[in-house]
Amino acid sequence: APPGRTQDGGQETSFRWQCVEQPIGKLLFRRFLEGSAEFAAAGALWAEIEAYEQCEDAEREAAAKKLRSRFFTPGGSEHCGFLSAAATAPPTG
């Protein structure tokens, strides 16, 4: 079977399908993140990244700086320390 699928009828079981592509799954997973002190920053980061993706090009640089300081910088208001250094590194080039 392809990755992310079960053997019983081919029902998709990947995280992306269940928690990103399916509206009810996405809503429930986001509520789970936001309702837990341990995962609230991850939920907020997800929401802010989605908002960033909707930004006009002229607003992206300022929005990216705000995201980095809030979520990626130790001591930031909602630092996501679980992210790897590669995930939080500023883009190059």
PDB file of C-alpha atoms in Angstrom:
ATOM      1  CA  ALA A   1       0.000   0.000   0.000  1.00  0.00           C
ATOM      2  CA  PRO A   2       1.211   3.580  -0.609  1.00  0.00           C
ATOM      3  CA  PRO A   3       2.612   5.430   2.434  1.00  0.00           C
ATOM      4  CA  GLY A   4      -0.107   6.906   4.643  1.00  0.00           C
ATOM      5  CA  ARG A   5      -2.754   4.366   3.646  1.00  0.00           C
ATOM      6  CA  THR A   6      -4.154   1.404   5.522  1.00  0.00           C
ATOM      7  CA  GLN A   7      -4.541  -2.090   4.150  1.00  0.00           C
ATOM      8  CA  ASP A   8      -8.319  -2.088   4.746  1.00  0.00           C
ATOM      9  CA  GLY A   9      -9.869  -0.429   1.737  1.00  0.00           C
ATOM     10  CA  GLY A  10      -7.230   2.218   1.127  1.00  0.00           C
ATOM     11  CA  GLN A  11      -8.577   4.801   3.599  1.00  0.00           C
ATOM     12  CA  GLU A  12      -6.102   7.644   3.920  1.00  0.00           C
ATOM     13  CA  THR A  13      -4.590   7.816   7.396  1.00  0.00           C
ATOM     14  CA  SER A  14      -1.757  10.325   7.033  1.00  0.00           C
ATOM     15  CA  PHE A  15      -1.491  13.319   9.349  1.00  0.00           C
ATOM     16  CA  ARG A  16      -1.689  15.680   6.354  1.00  0.00           C
ATOM     17  CA  TRP A  17      -4.934  14.155   5.137  1.00  0.00           C
ATOM     18  CA  GLN A  18      -6.593  13.904   8.558  1.00  0.00           C
ATOM     19  CA  CYS A  19      -5.424  17.134  10.227  1.00  0.00           C
ATOM     20  CA  VAL A  20      -4.643  19.509   7.367  1.00  0.00           C
ATOM     21  CA  GLU A  21      -6.778  18.594   4.352  1.00  0.00           C
ATOM     22  CA  GLN A  22      -9.993  17.552   6.155  1.00  0.00           C
ATOM     23  CA  PRO A  23     -11.791  20.620   7.575  1.00  0.00           C
ATOM     24  CA  ILE A  24     -13.279  18.869  10.627  1.00  0.00           C
ATOM     25  CA  GLY A  25     -10.010  17.081  11.390  1.00  0.00           C
ATOM     26  CA  LYS A  26      -8.107  20.338  11.078  1.00  0.00           C
ATOM     27  CA  LEU A  27     -10.541  22.153  13.374  1.00  0.00           C
ATOM     28  CA  LEU A  28     -10.435  19.421  16.008  1.00  0.00           C
ATOM     29  CA  PHE A  29      -6.644  19.154  15.941  1.00  0.00           C
ATOM     30  CA  ARG A  30      -6.234  22.942  16.175  1.00  0.00           C
ATOM     31  CA  ARG A  31      -8.634  23.021  19.143  1.00  0.00           C
ATOM     32  CA  PHE A  32      -6.612  20.255  20.778  1.00  0.00           C
ATOM     33  CA  LEU A  33      -3.381  22.243  20.329  1.00  0.00           C
ATOM     34  CA  GLU A  34      -4.880  25.509  21.531  1.00  0.00           C
ATOM     35  CA  GLY A  35      -6.515  23.851  24.553  1.00  0.00           C
ATOM     36  CA  SER A  36      -3.274  22.425  25.910  1.00  0.00           C
ATOM     37  CA  ALA A  37      -0.717  24.588  27.681  1.00  0.00           C
ATOM     38  CA  GLU A  38       2.006  22.286  26.355  1.00  0.00           C
ATOM     39  CA  PHE A  39       0.944  22.667  22.712  1.00  0.00           C
ATOM     40  CA  ALA A  40      -0.670  26.129  22.621  1.00  0.00           C
ATOM     41  CA  ALA A  41       2.415  27.747  21.066  1.00  0.00           C
ATOM     42  CA  ALA A  42       2.385  25.145  18.280  1.00  0.00           C
ATOM     43  CA  GLY A  43      -1.267  25.944  17.591  1.00  0.00           C
ATOM     44  CA  ALA A  44      -0.547  29.660  17.522  1.00  0.00           C
ATOM     45  CA  LEU A  45       2.439  29.102  15.206  1.00  0.00           C
ATOM     46  CA  TRP A  46       0.278  27.089  12.802  1.00  0.00           C
ATOM     47  CA  ALA A  47      -2.333  29.875  12.712  1.00  0.00           C
ATOM     48  CA  GLU A  48       0.323  32.550  12.159  1.00  0.00           C
ATOM     49  CA  ILE A  49       1.999  30.578   9.357  1.00  0.00           C
ATOM     50  CA  GLU A  50      -1.357  30.258   7.607  1.00  0.00           C
ATOM     51  CA  ALA A  51      -1.883  34.010   7.996  1.00  0.00           C
ATOM     52  CA  TYR A  52       1.644  34.624   6.666  1.00  0.00           C
ATOM     53  CA  GLU A  53       0.852  32.559   3.573  1.00  0.00           C
ATOM     54  CA  GLN A  54      -2.034  34.964   2.848  1.00  0.00           C
ATOM     55  CA  CYS A  55       0.097  38.125   3.232  1.00  0.00           C
ATOM     56  CA  GLU A  56       0.739  40.454   0.345  1.00  0.00           C
ATOM     57  CA  ASP A  57       4.343  40.318  -0.876  1.00  0.00           C
ATOM     58  CA  ALA A  58       5.056  43.765   0.571  1.00  0.00           C
ATOM     59  CA  GLU A  59       4.034  42.575   4.063  1.00  0.00           C
ATOM     60  CA  ARG A  60       5.983  39.301   4.095  1.00  0.00           C
ATOM     61  CA  GLU A  61       9.326  40.569   5.398  1.00  0.00           C
ATOM     62  CA  ALA A  62       7.777  42.287   8.424  1.00  0.00           C
ATOM     63  CA  ALA A  63       5.507  39.278   9.078  1.00  0.00           C
ATOM     64  CA  ALA A  64       8.486  36.895   8.890  1.00  0.00           C
ATOM     65  CA  LYS A  65      10.451  38.986  11.402  1.00  0.00           C
ATOM     66  CA  LYS A  66       7.470  38.964  13.759  1.00  0.00           C
ATOM     67  CA  LEU A  67       7.147  35.175  13.426  1.00  0.00           C
ATOM     68  CA  ARG A  68      10.872  34.654  14.092  1.00  0.00           C
ATOM     69  CA  SER A  69      10.899  36.830  17.197  1.00  0.00           C
ATOM     70  CA  ARG A  70       7.683  35.383  18.628  1.00  0.00           C
ATOM     71  CA  PHE A  71       8.142  31.667  17.920  1.00  0.00           C
ATOM     72  CA  PHE A  72      11.734  30.907  16.872  1.00  0.00           C
ATOM     73  CA  THR A  73      13.804  33.046  19.246  1.00  0.00           C
ATOM     74  CA  PRO A  74      14.596  31.747  22.743  1.00  0.00           C
ATOM     75  CA  GLY A  75      12.804  34.076  25.115  1.00  0.00           C
ATOM     76  CA  GLY A  76      10.172  34.916  22.489  1.00  0.00           C
ATOM     77  CA  SER A  77       6.638  35.185  23.794  1.00  0.00           C
ATOM     78  CA  GLU A  78       5.688  31.753  22.418  1.00  0.00           C
ATOM     79  CA  HIS A  79       9.055  30.161  21.706  1.00  0.00           C
ATOM     80  CA  CYS A  80       8.655  26.767  20.031  1.00  0.00           C
ATOM     81  CA  GLY A  81      11.761  25.065  21.400  1.00  0.00           C
ATOM     82  CA  PHE A  82      10.731  21.740  19.894  1.00  0.00           C
ATOM     83  CA  LEU A  83      11.613  22.997  16.388  1.00  0.00           C
ATOM     84  CA  SER A  84      15.007  22.078  14.971  1.00  0.00           C
ATOM     85  CA  ALA A  85      17.662  24.699  14.292  1.00  0.00           C
ATOM     86  CA  ALA A  86      17.273  24.003  10.567  1.00  0.00           C
ATOM     87  CA  ALA A  87      13.536  24.713  10.778  1.00  0.00           C
ATOM     88  CA  THR A  88      14.050  28.051  12.498  1.00  0.00           C
ATOM     89  CA  ALA A  89      17.080  29.300  10.551  1.00  0.00           C
ATOM     90  CA  PRO A  90      16.501  32.453   8.510  1.00  0.00           C
ATOM     91  CA  PRO A  91      16.403  31.805   4.773  1.00  0.00           C
ATOM     92  CA  THR A  92      19.639  32.295   2.847  1.00  0.00           C
ATOM     93  CA  GLY A  93      20.049  33.697  -0.642  1.00  0.00           C
TER      94      GLY A  93
END
